[in-house]
Amino acid sequence: MKKLLALIMALAMVLSLSATAFATAANRDASFNVIYKLANDGTTSPAETFTFTFSNGIVADAAEGVSAPAISPVTIDFAEGAATAAGVTKQVTVPLSGITWPSVGIYTYDVKQTAGTQAGVTYDSKTLKMKVTVALDNDDQYYVAFVTTTLEDSNKDGQTDVKSGSFENTYSAGSLAVTKNVTGNMGDRNRYFKITVTLTGEGGKNHATSYPVTGGSKLTDGTTDTSASTISVGTPADFYLKHGETFTIANLPYGVTYTVEEEDYRNDGYTTTTTYSDETNKKIDSNPDTVTITNHKEVTVDTGIMLDSLPYVLLLTVCVVCMVAFFVKKRSAREF
C-alpha cells in the first residue's frame, strides 16, 4: 500500500513538471486612457477620432544589434456630444501579441497623439513612454511579460512602474448673443431692425455645417422665414430684432471671429451705437461674447413757453409795464 501511494505521488510530480514545461505564457497588451472634456458646460462636442503613434523605439537588455519592431498607430472614437465638463474617459488598447519580438529585453516607445483639425478641439501634445518587457517562456518563445505607460519625465524603470498615462483633449466653444435697445422719445420700440452676422472660421480647421440660433423674432414674408434659425461659417445671415430682444448663436468653437452689422437707419432719424463685450478682439475665446446695438431717436418737442421760465417772463413783463407807466406819468406832470 505504501509503495502504491509513493508511486502515485511520484507520477503526480512528473505530470505537474511536464505541464509547467509545456505551458506558454500569455502576451500582455498595452493600454492608456484618453479623456475628452468640455471647456464650457452646455456646449456640444463634435464627433472625433483620436490617433496615436509609436516611435523612437529604444532597446535595453537585449541581444546585440536588436532593433525595436514597428507598432502600428491606434485610434479611439468619440461620438458627437460624448464629452462632458467633467470629462469622459475611454481606454485605448495597443495589441502587442501579433508583433514578432527579436529578443528578450525592454523596448521603450514614445507614444504621441496626432493633432487633428477639428475647430475648437485642443489636442494633448504630451509624450508618454511605453515600456514593453519581453521575456522567454518555457517553450523558448518571446512574449510580452510586462507593459507600462508613463509620463515622459518619469524616472522609474519599466519593470516596477505601475502608473498608467493618459491624454486629455478639450473642446472649447462659446456663444454670441446680440441684443437690441431702442431709446429716445421718438424711438419706435415695436419696430424690427435688420442685423447681419458673418462668421469667419479659423484657417486650416474643420467647422460644423451650421450652428443653431435661438431667440429673437421669426418674421415671415408669407412664404419663408426672414430671420435665420441657423448660421454657417463664411455665409452672412440676417436677423431681425425689436427693443428688448436677443438672439444667441450657440456652440461656436474658439477661434471663430465675427462681424455684426446693422442696416443704416440714419435716414429714419436714428443714431446707432454698437457695444462689444470685447471691443478689441471680436473672436470667440470665452463664454459668452455679447453685442448690444442701441438705436436712439430724439426730437425737441415745441410746447411754447416753458413752465420753468414762466416766473421770469412775468417779472420782466411787470417791470416793463411799470417803466412805461412811470414815464407816462412823468410826461403828464410836465405838461401841466
mmCIF file of C-alpha atoms in Angstrom:
data_model
loop_
_atom_site.group_PDB
_atom_site.id
_atom_site.type_symbol
_atom_site.label_atom_id
_atom_site.label_comp_id
_atom_site.label_asym_id
_atom_site.label_seq_id
_atom_site.Cartn_x
_atom_site.Cartn_y
_atom_site.Cartn_z
ATOM 1 C CA MET A 1 0.000 0.000 0.000
ATOM 2 C CA LYS A 2 2.857 2.344 0.857
ATOM 3 C CA LYS A 3 4.605 1.538 -2.401
ATOM 4 C CA LEU A 4 1.419 2.323 -4.379
ATOM 5 C CA LEU A 5 0.960 5.658 -2.625
ATOM 6 C CA ALA A 6 4.586 6.612 -3.304
ATOM 7 C CA LEU A 7 4.162 5.717 -6.964
ATOM 8 C CA ILE A 8 1.050 7.878 -7.288
ATOM 9 C CA MET A 9 2.811 10.864 -5.692
ATOM 10 C CA ALA A 10 5.831 10.497 -7.961
ATOM 11 C CA LEU A 11 3.604 10.307 -11.040
ATOM 12 C CA ALA A 12 1.745 13.480 -9.957
ATOM 13 C CA MET A 13 5.024 15.357 -9.575
ATOM 14 C CA VAL A 14 6.197 14.318 -13.032
ATOM 15 C CA LEU A 15 2.914 15.362 -14.624
ATOM 16 C CA SER A 16 2.967 18.742 -12.879
ATOM 17 C CA LEU A 17 6.515 19.404 -14.053
ATOM 18 C CA SER A 18 5.549 18.432 -17.567
ATOM 19 C CA ALA A 19 2.593 20.821 -17.502
ATOM 20 C CA THR A 20 4.867 23.648 -16.459
ATOM 21 C CA ALA A 21 7.397 22.825 -19.133
ATOM 22 C CA PHE A 22 4.831 22.921 -21.909
ATOM 23 C CA ALA A 23 2.888 25.955 -20.661
ATOM 24 C CA THR A 24 3.117 29.022 -22.900
ATOM 25 C CA ALA A 25 2.901 32.387 -21.148
ATOM 26 C CA ALA A 26 0.177 34.750 -22.341
ATOM 27 C CA ASN A 27 1.157 38.012 -24.003
ATOM 28 C CA ARG A 28 0.129 41.262 -22.396
ATOM 29 C CA ASP A 29 -1.277 44.182 -24.347
ATOM 30 C CA ALA A 30 -0.562 47.819 -23.584
ATOM 31 C CA SER A 31 -3.241 50.367 -22.711
ATOM 32 C CA PHE A 32 -3.654 54.013 -21.817
ATOM 33 C CA ASN A 33 -6.575 56.384 -21.251
ATOM 34 C CA VAL A 34 -7.978 59.153 -23.428
ATOM 35 C CA ILE A 35 -10.121 61.870 -21.830
ATOM 36 C CA TYR A 36 -12.487 64.085 -23.848
ATOM 37 C CA LYS A 37 -13.948 67.065 -21.993
ATOM 38 C CA LEU A 38 -15.755 70.385 -22.454
ATOM 39 C CA ALA A 39 -14.273 73.750 -21.542
ATOM 40 C CA ASN A 40 -17.785 75.160 -21.031
ATOM 41 C CA ASP A 41 -20.786 73.207 -19.810
ATOM 42 C CA GLY A 42 -23.830 73.389 -22.070
ATOM 43 C CA THR A 43 -21.844 73.079 -25.306
ATOM 44 C CA THR A 44 -21.812 70.035 -27.604
ATOM 45 C CA SER A 45 -18.591 68.358 -28.657
ATOM 46 C CA PRO A 46 -18.153 67.231 -32.280
ATOM 47 C CA ALA A 47 -17.531 63.604 -33.151
ATOM 48 C CA GLU A 48 -13.808 62.927 -33.077
ATOM 49 C CA THR A 49 -11.304 60.168 -33.817
ATOM 50 C CA PHE A 50 -8.047 60.485 -31.901
ATOM 51 C CA THR A 51 -4.963 58.817 -33.397
ATOM 52 C CA PHE A 52 -1.799 57.721 -31.582
ATOM 53 C CA THR A 53 1.584 56.733 -32.969
ATOM 54 C CA PHE A 54 4.604 54.881 -31.574
ATOM 55 C CA SER A 55 8.139 55.934 -32.432
ATOM 56 C CA ASN A 56 11.788 56.186 -31.302
ATOM 57 C CA GLY A 57 11.947 52.611 -30.076
ATOM 58 C CA ILE A 58 14.878 52.213 -27.691
ATOM 59 C CA VAL A 59 16.107 48.735 -26.757
ATOM 60 C CA ALA A 60 17.791 47.729 -23.494
ATOM 61 C CA ASP A 61 18.850 44.368 -22.003
ATOM 62 C CA ALA A 62 18.515 42.664 -25.380
ATOM 63 C CA ALA A 63 20.774 40.811 -27.774
ATOM 64 C CA GLU A 64 23.374 42.917 -29.561
ATOM 65 C CA GLY A 65 22.188 44.730 -32.686
ATOM 66 C CA VAL A 66 18.481 44.222 -31.969
ATOM 67 C CA SER A 67 16.079 46.919 -33.194
ATOM 68 C CA ALA A 68 12.634 47.649 -31.840
ATOM 69 C CA PRO A 69 9.865 46.345 -34.112
ATOM 70 C CA ALA A 70 7.336 48.827 -35.502
ATOM 71 C CA ILE A 71 3.964 49.261 -33.799
ATOM 72 C CA SER A 72 1.033 50.384 -35.952
ATOM 73 C CA PRO A 73 -0.971 53.509 -34.994
ATOM 74 C CA VAL A 74 -4.132 53.027 -32.942
ATOM 75 C CA THR A 75 -7.314 55.111 -32.807
ATOM 76 C CA ILE A 76 -10.234 55.737 -30.477
ATOM 77 C CA ASP A 77 -13.635 57.195 -31.477
ATOM 78 C CA PHE A 78 -15.936 59.550 -29.578
ATOM 79 C CA ALA A 79 -19.456 60.241 -30.821
ATOM 80 C CA GLU A 80 -20.906 63.735 -31.180
ATOM 81 C CA GLY A 81 -21.879 65.110 -27.785
ATOM 82 C CA ALA A 82 -19.851 62.495 -25.899
ATOM 83 C CA ALA A 83 -17.652 64.959 -23.998
ATOM 84 C CA THR A 84 -18.761 66.429 -20.681
ATOM 85 C CA ALA A 85 -17.459 69.179 -18.429
ATOM 86 C CA ALA A 86 -16.146 66.537 -16.034
ATOM 87 C CA GLY A 87 -14.573 64.576 -18.876
ATOM 88 C CA VAL A 88 -15.338 61.177 -20.406
ATOM 89 C CA THR A 89 -12.603 58.534 -20.318
ATOM 90 C CA LYS A 90 -12.013 55.689 -22.776
ATOM 91 C CA GLN A 91 -9.244 53.114 -22.711
ATOM 92 C CA VAL A 92 -7.084 52.570 -25.777
ATOM 93 C CA THR A 93 -5.695 49.061 -26.237
ATOM 94 C CA VAL A 94 -2.415 48.534 -28.083
ATOM 95 C CA PRO A 95 -2.314 44.929 -29.372
ATOM 96 C CA LEU A 96 1.210 43.546 -28.922
ATOM 97 C CA SER A 97 0.624 39.798 -29.245
ATOM 98 C CA GLY A 98 0.872 39.887 -33.043
ATOM 99 C CA ILE A 99 4.295 41.527 -33.045
ATOM 100 C CA THR A 100 7.411 39.430 -33.619
ATOM 101 C CA TRP A 101 9.920 40.319 -30.938
ATOM 102 C CA PRO A 102 13.551 39.644 -31.937
ATOM 103 C CA SER A 103 14.941 39.165 -28.438
ATOM 104 C CA VAL A 104 14.290 39.461 -24.766
ATOM 105 C CA GLY A 105 14.694 42.984 -23.461
ATOM 106 C CA ILE A 106 12.937 46.221 -22.599
ATOM 107 C CA TYR A 107 11.588 48.113 -25.613
ATOM 108 C CA THR A 108 10.695 51.747 -24.925
ATOM 109 C CA TYR A 109 8.499 53.753 -27.329
ATOM 110 C CA ASP A 110 7.334 57.370 -27.481
ATOM 111 C CA VAL A 111 3.529 57.491 -27.615
ATOM 112 C CA LYS A 112 2.188 60.685 -29.170
ATOM 113 C CA GLN A 113 -1.188 61.912 -30.301
ATOM 114 C CA THR A 114 -1.605 63.220 -33.832
ATOM 115 C CA ALA A 115 -3.042 66.744 -33.730
ATOM 116 C CA GLY A 116 -6.337 66.880 -35.606
ATOM 117 C CA THR A 117 -8.052 69.749 -37.407
ATOM 118 C CA GLN A 118 -11.407 69.931 -35.620
ATOM 119 C CA ALA A 119 -12.241 73.555 -34.788
ATOM 120 C CA GLY A 120 -12.342 74.195 -31.060
ATOM 121 C CA VAL A 121 -10.544 70.983 -30.055
ATOM 122 C CA THR A 122 -7.252 71.277 -28.177
ATOM 123 C CA TYR A 123 -5.200 68.123 -28.719
ATOM 124 C CA ASP A 124 -2.958 66.939 -25.901
ATOM 125 C CA SER A 125 0.654 67.219 -27.068
ATOM 126 C CA LYS A 126 2.370 65.330 -24.249
ATOM 127 C CA THR A 127 4.542 62.268 -24.838
ATOM 128 C CA LEU A 128 4.045 59.014 -22.963
ATOM 129 C CA LYS A 129 6.747 56.417 -22.554
ATOM 130 C CA MET A 130 5.549 52.874 -23.202
ATOM 131 C CA LYS A 131 7.953 50.228 -21.889
ATOM 132 C CA VAL A 132 7.457 46.692 -23.142
ATOM 133 C CA THR A 133 9.310 43.969 -21.239
ATOM 134 C CA VAL A 134 9.823 40.872 -23.409
ATOM 135 C CA ALA A 135 10.834 37.625 -21.732
ATOM 136 C CA LEU A 136 11.414 33.997 -22.726
ATOM 137 C CA ASP A 137 8.786 31.419 -21.818
ATOM 138 C CA ASN A 138 9.340 27.730 -21.121
ATOM 139 C CA ASP A 139 8.877 26.966 -24.808
ATOM 140 C CA ASP A 140 11.742 29.314 -25.668
ATOM 141 C CA GLN A 141 9.249 31.772 -27.169
ATOM 142 C CA TYR A 142 9.425 35.515 -26.667
ATOM 143 C CA TYR A 143 6.367 37.034 -25.057
ATOM 144 C CA VAL A 144 5.305 40.367 -23.557
ATOM 145 C CA ALA A 145 5.620 39.888 -19.831
ATOM 146 C CA PHE A 146 5.053 43.453 -18.626
ATOM 147 C CA VAL A 147 3.960 46.803 -20.069
ATOM 148 C CA THR A 148 3.782 50.284 -18.546
ATOM 149 C CA THR A 149 2.853 53.705 -19.893
ATOM 150 C CA THR A 150 4.131 56.738 -18.032
ATOM 151 C CA LEU A 151 4.769 60.421 -18.483
ATOM 152 C CA GLU A 152 7.995 61.159 -20.315
ATOM 153 C CA ASP A 153 9.605 62.737 -17.239
ATOM 154 C CA SER A 154 9.104 59.600 -15.120
ATOM 155 C CA ASN A 155 12.350 58.247 -13.693
ATOM 156 C CA LYS A 156 11.017 54.813 -12.842
ATOM 157 C CA ASP A 157 12.113 51.731 -14.718
ATOM 158 C CA GLY A 158 9.812 49.607 -16.846
ATOM 159 C CA GLN A 159 9.816 46.621 -14.522
ATOM 160 C CA THR A 160 8.435 48.318 -11.423
ATOM 161 C CA ASP A 161 6.462 51.325 -12.648
ATOM 162 C CA VAL A 162 2.725 50.691 -12.491
ATOM 163 C CA LYS A 163 1.445 54.169 -13.326
ATOM 164 C CA SER A 164 -0.829 54.481 -16.345
ATOM 165 C CA GLY A 165 -0.551 57.559 -18.541
ATOM 166 C CA SER A 166 -3.392 59.374 -20.274
ATOM 167 C CA PHE A 167 -4.143 62.008 -22.914
ATOM 168 C CA GLU A 168 -6.668 64.790 -22.257
ATOM 169 C CA ASN A 169 -8.402 66.608 -25.118
ATOM 170 C CA THR A 170 -10.737 69.574 -24.677
ATOM 171 C CA TYR A 171 -13.494 71.044 -26.832
ATOM 172 C CA SER A 172 -13.758 74.791 -26.235
ATOM 173 C CA ALA A 173 -16.850 76.574 -27.518
ATOM 174 C CA GLY A 174 -18.867 79.617 -26.534
ATOM 175 C CA SER A 175 -21.813 81.653 -27.734
ATOM 176 C CA LEU A 176 -22.541 85.014 -29.356
ATOM 177 C CA ALA A 177 -25.556 86.961 -28.047
ATOM 178 C CA VAL A 178 -26.855 90.079 -29.850
ATOM 179 C CA THR A 179 -29.277 92.389 -28.018
ATOM 180 C CA LYS A 180 -31.359 95.324 -29.320
ATOM 181 C CA ASN A 181 -32.135 98.515 -27.351
ATOM 182 C CA VAL A 182 -34.237 101.407 -28.625
ATOM 183 C CA THR A 183 -34.063 104.737 -26.756
ATOM 184 C CA GLY A 184 -35.279 108.311 -27.134
ATOM 185 C CA ASN A 185 -38.677 109.954 -27.080
ATOM 186 C CA MET A 186 -39.230 109.093 -30.748
ATOM 187 C CA GLY A 187 -37.691 105.612 -30.711
ATOM 188 C CA ASP A 188 -40.132 103.032 -32.042
ATOM 189 C CA ARG A 189 -39.885 100.056 -29.691
ATOM 190 C CA ASN A 190 -42.147 97.904 -31.858
ATOM 191 C CA ARG A 191 -40.048 98.321 -34.976
ATOM 192 C CA TYR A 192 -37.827 95.499 -36.243
ATOM 193 C CA PHE A 193 -34.235 96.309 -37.131
ATOM 194 C CA LYS A 194 -32.230 94.178 -39.576
ATOM 195 C CA ILE A 195 -28.883 92.833 -38.328
ATOM 196 C CA THR A 196 -26.393 90.814 -40.413
ATOM 197 C CA VAL A 197 -23.879 88.469 -38.783
ATOM 198 C CA THR A 198 -20.886 86.930 -40.573
ATOM 199 C CA LEU A 199 -18.724 84.200 -39.040
ATOM 200 C CA THR A 200 -15.142 83.552 -40.175
ATOM 201 C CA GLY A 201 -13.524 80.228 -39.336
ATOM 202 C CA GLU A 202 -10.011 79.602 -38.156
ATOM 203 C CA GLY A 203 -7.690 78.708 -41.039
ATOM 204 C CA GLY A 204 -6.936 75.032 -41.529
ATOM 205 C CA LYS A 205 -9.748 73.904 -39.217
ATOM 206 C CA ASN A 206 -12.909 71.902 -39.886
ATOM 207 C CA HIS A 207 -16.167 73.530 -38.803
ATOM 208 C CA ALA A 208 -19.692 72.261 -38.419
ATOM 209 C CA THR A 209 -22.096 72.625 -41.326
ATOM 210 C CA SER A 210 -24.147 75.120 -39.294
ATOM 211 C CA TYR A 211 -24.643 76.465 -35.775
ATOM 212 C CA PRO A 212 -28.042 76.869 -34.068
ATOM 213 C CA VAL A 213 -29.668 80.233 -33.349
ATOM 214 C CA THR A 214 -32.254 80.806 -30.618
ATOM 215 C CA GLY A 215 -34.292 83.827 -29.535
ATOM 216 C CA GLY A 216 -35.148 86.963 -31.465
ATOM 217 C CA SER A 217 -38.116 87.289 -33.802
ATOM 218 C CA LYS A 218 -39.156 84.908 -36.555
ATOM 219 C CA LEU A 219 -40.584 87.282 -39.132
ATOM 220 C CA THR A 220 -42.184 85.918 -42.276
ATOM 221 C CA ASP A 221 -42.808 87.390 -45.687
ATOM 222 C CA GLY A 222 -45.665 84.960 -46.264
ATOM 223 C CA THR A 223 -43.567 82.230 -47.862
ATOM 224 C CA THR A 224 -40.336 81.975 -45.860
ATOM 225 C CA ASP A 225 -38.979 82.997 -42.502
ATOM 226 C CA THR A 226 -36.808 86.073 -42.945
ATOM 227 C CA SER A 227 -34.910 85.675 -39.673
ATOM 228 C CA ALA A 228 -32.333 82.875 -39.818
ATOM 229 C CA SER A 229 -32.574 79.899 -37.452
ATOM 230 C CA THR A 230 -29.035 78.671 -38.204
ATOM 231 C CA ILE A 231 -25.809 80.218 -39.427
ATOM 232 C CA SER A 232 -22.823 78.768 -41.295
ATOM 233 C CA VAL A 233 -19.205 79.862 -41.281
ATOM 234 C CA GLY A 234 -18.477 82.155 -44.222
ATOM 235 C CA THR A 235 -22.135 82.850 -45.117
ATOM 236 C CA PRO A 236 -23.781 86.097 -43.871
ATOM 237 C CA ALA A 237 -27.095 85.567 -42.081
ATOM 238 C CA ASP A 238 -29.843 88.146 -41.471
ATOM 239 C CA PHE A 239 -31.734 88.538 -38.217
ATOM 240 C CA TYR A 240 -34.459 90.917 -37.013
ATOM 241 C CA LEU A 241 -34.768 92.339 -33.522
ATOM 242 C CA LYS A 242 -37.009 94.838 -31.779
ATOM 243 C CA HIS A 243 -36.414 96.537 -28.442
ATOM 244 C CA GLY A 244 -35.550 94.178 -25.592
ATOM 245 C CA GLU A 245 -34.976 91.119 -27.781
ATOM 246 C CA THR A 246 -31.833 88.963 -28.029
ATOM 247 C CA PHE A 247 -30.762 86.184 -30.373
ATOM 248 C CA THR A 248 -27.967 83.774 -29.463
ATOM 249 C CA ILE A 249 -25.683 81.689 -31.685
ATOM 250 C CA ALA A 250 -24.588 78.632 -29.711
ATOM 251 C CA ASN A 251 -21.672 76.191 -29.710
ATOM 252 C CA LEU A 252 -19.234 78.388 -31.644
ATOM 253 C CA PRO A 253 -15.707 76.942 -31.468
ATOM 254 C CA TYR A 254 -12.963 79.089 -30.002
ATOM 255 C CA GLY A 255 -11.060 80.833 -32.782
ATOM 256 C CA VAL A 256 -14.140 81.844 -34.810
ATOM 257 C CA THR A 257 -14.277 85.604 -35.499
ATOM 258 C CA TYR A 258 -17.439 87.558 -36.230
ATOM 259 C CA THR A 259 -18.858 90.808 -37.572
ATOM 260 C CA VAL A 260 -22.224 92.227 -36.505
ATOM 261 C CA GLU A 261 -23.604 94.947 -38.768
ATOM 262 C CA GLU A 262 -26.961 96.689 -38.635
ATOM 263 C CA GLU A 263 -28.679 98.232 -41.635
ATOM 264 C CA ASP A 264 -28.268 102.029 -41.875
ATOM 265 C CA TYR A 265 -31.240 103.787 -40.266
ATOM 266 C CA ARG A 266 -29.864 107.332 -40.243
ATOM 267 C CA ASN A 267 -32.379 108.469 -42.839
ATOM 268 C CA ASP A 268 -35.071 107.487 -40.358
ATOM 269 C CA GLY A 269 -33.543 109.717 -37.715
ATOM 270 C CA TYR A 270 -31.747 107.030 -35.690
ATOM 271 C CA THR A 271 -28.209 107.115 -34.405
ATOM 272 C CA THR A 272 -26.701 103.680 -33.765
ATOM 273 C CA THR A 273 -24.186 102.624 -31.115
ATOM 274 C CA THR A 274 -22.731 99.089 -31.051
ATOM 275 C CA THR A 275 -21.101 97.837 -27.843
ATOM 276 C CA TYR A 276 -18.993 94.661 -27.724
ATOM 277 C CA SER A 277 -18.063 92.666 -24.622
ATOM 278 C CA ASP A 278 -14.521 92.760 -26.027
ATOM 279 C CA GLU A 279 -14.021 95.843 -28.157
ATOM 280 C CA THR A 280 -10.531 94.884 -29.341
ATOM 281 C CA ASN A 281 -10.974 91.206 -30.071
ATOM 282 C CA LYS A 282 -14.131 90.156 -31.897
ATOM 283 C CA LYS A 283 -13.300 86.469 -31.565
ATOM 284 C CA ILE A 284 -14.890 83.586 -29.705
ATOM 285 C CA ASP A 285 -12.365 82.883 -26.962
ATOM 286 C CA SER A 286 -14.555 82.966 -23.866
ATOM 287 C CA ASN A 287 -18.165 82.316 -22.967
ATOM 288 C CA PRO A 288 -20.287 84.215 -23.758
ATOM 289 C CA ASP A 289 -19.477 87.025 -26.192
ATOM 290 C CA THR A 290 -22.131 89.769 -26.246
ATOM 291 C CA VAL A 291 -23.030 92.587 -28.633
ATOM 292 C CA THR A 292 -25.565 95.312 -27.775
ATOM 293 C CA ILE A 293 -26.938 97.557 -30.530
ATOM 294 C CA THR A 294 -28.686 100.734 -29.372
ATOM 295 C CA ASN A 295 -30.813 102.837 -31.722
ATOM 296 C CA HIS A 296 -31.585 106.341 -30.428
ATOM 297 C CA LYS A 297 -34.081 108.824 -31.853
ATOM 298 C CA GLU A 298 -34.828 112.110 -30.119
ATOM 299 C CA VAL A 299 -36.705 115.295 -31.128
ATOM 300 C CA THR A 300 -37.306 118.568 -29.303
ATOM 301 C CA VAL A 301 -40.986 118.931 -28.541
ATOM 302 C CA ASP A 302 -42.269 122.558 -29.073
ATOM 303 C CA THR A 303 -44.616 123.332 -26.172
ATOM 304 C CA GLY A 304 -44.429 127.195 -26.242
ATOM 305 C CA ILE A 305 -43.222 128.965 -23.093
ATOM 306 C CA MET A 306 -41.509 126.548 -20.817
ATOM 307 C CA LEU A 307 -43.072 126.420 -17.378
ATOM 308 C CA ASP A 308 -39.758 126.700 -15.609
ATOM 309 C CA SER A 309 -39.079 130.123 -17.243
ATOM 310 C CA LEU A 310 -42.618 131.498 -16.796
ATOM 311 C CA PRO A 311 -41.920 133.391 -13.477
ATOM 312 C CA TYR A 312 -39.047 135.267 -15.072
ATOM 313 C CA VAL A 313 -41.152 136.197 -18.099
ATOM 314 C CA LEU A 314 -43.919 137.543 -15.829
ATOM 315 C CA LEU A 315 -41.436 139.544 -13.734
ATOM 316 C CA LEU A 316 -39.940 141.094 -16.838
ATOM 317 C CA THR A 317 -43.403 141.993 -18.110
ATOM 318 C CA VAL A 318 -44.288 143.714 -14.801
ATOM 319 C CA CYS A 319 -41.043 145.690 -14.938
ATOM 320 C CA VAL A 320 -41.758 146.873 -18.484
ATOM 321 C CA VAL A 321 -45.306 147.895 -17.562
ATOM 322 C CA CYS A 322 -44.081 149.816 -14.521
ATOM 323 C CA MET A 323 -41.425 151.651 -16.528
ATOM 324 C CA VAL A 324 -43.954 152.634 -19.188
ATOM 325 C CA ALA A 325 -46.383 153.857 -16.522
ATOM 326 C CA PHE A 326 -43.602 155.857 -14.817
ATOM 327 C CA PHE A 327 -42.566 157.649 -17.988
ATOM 328 C CA VAL A 328 -46.166 158.344 -18.990
ATOM 329 C CA LYS A 329 -46.911 159.845 -15.558
ATOM 330 C CA LYS A 330 -43.751 161.945 -15.611
ATOM 331 C CA ARG A 331 -44.548 163.311 -19.052
ATOM 332 C CA SER A 332 -48.108 164.153 -18.000
ATOM 333 C CA ALA A 333 -46.753 166.111 -14.977
ATOM 334 C CA ARG A 334 -44.529 168.264 -17.214
ATOM 335 C CA GLU A 335 -47.395 169.186 -19.481
ATOM 336 C CA PHE A 336 -49.267 170.692 -16.567
#
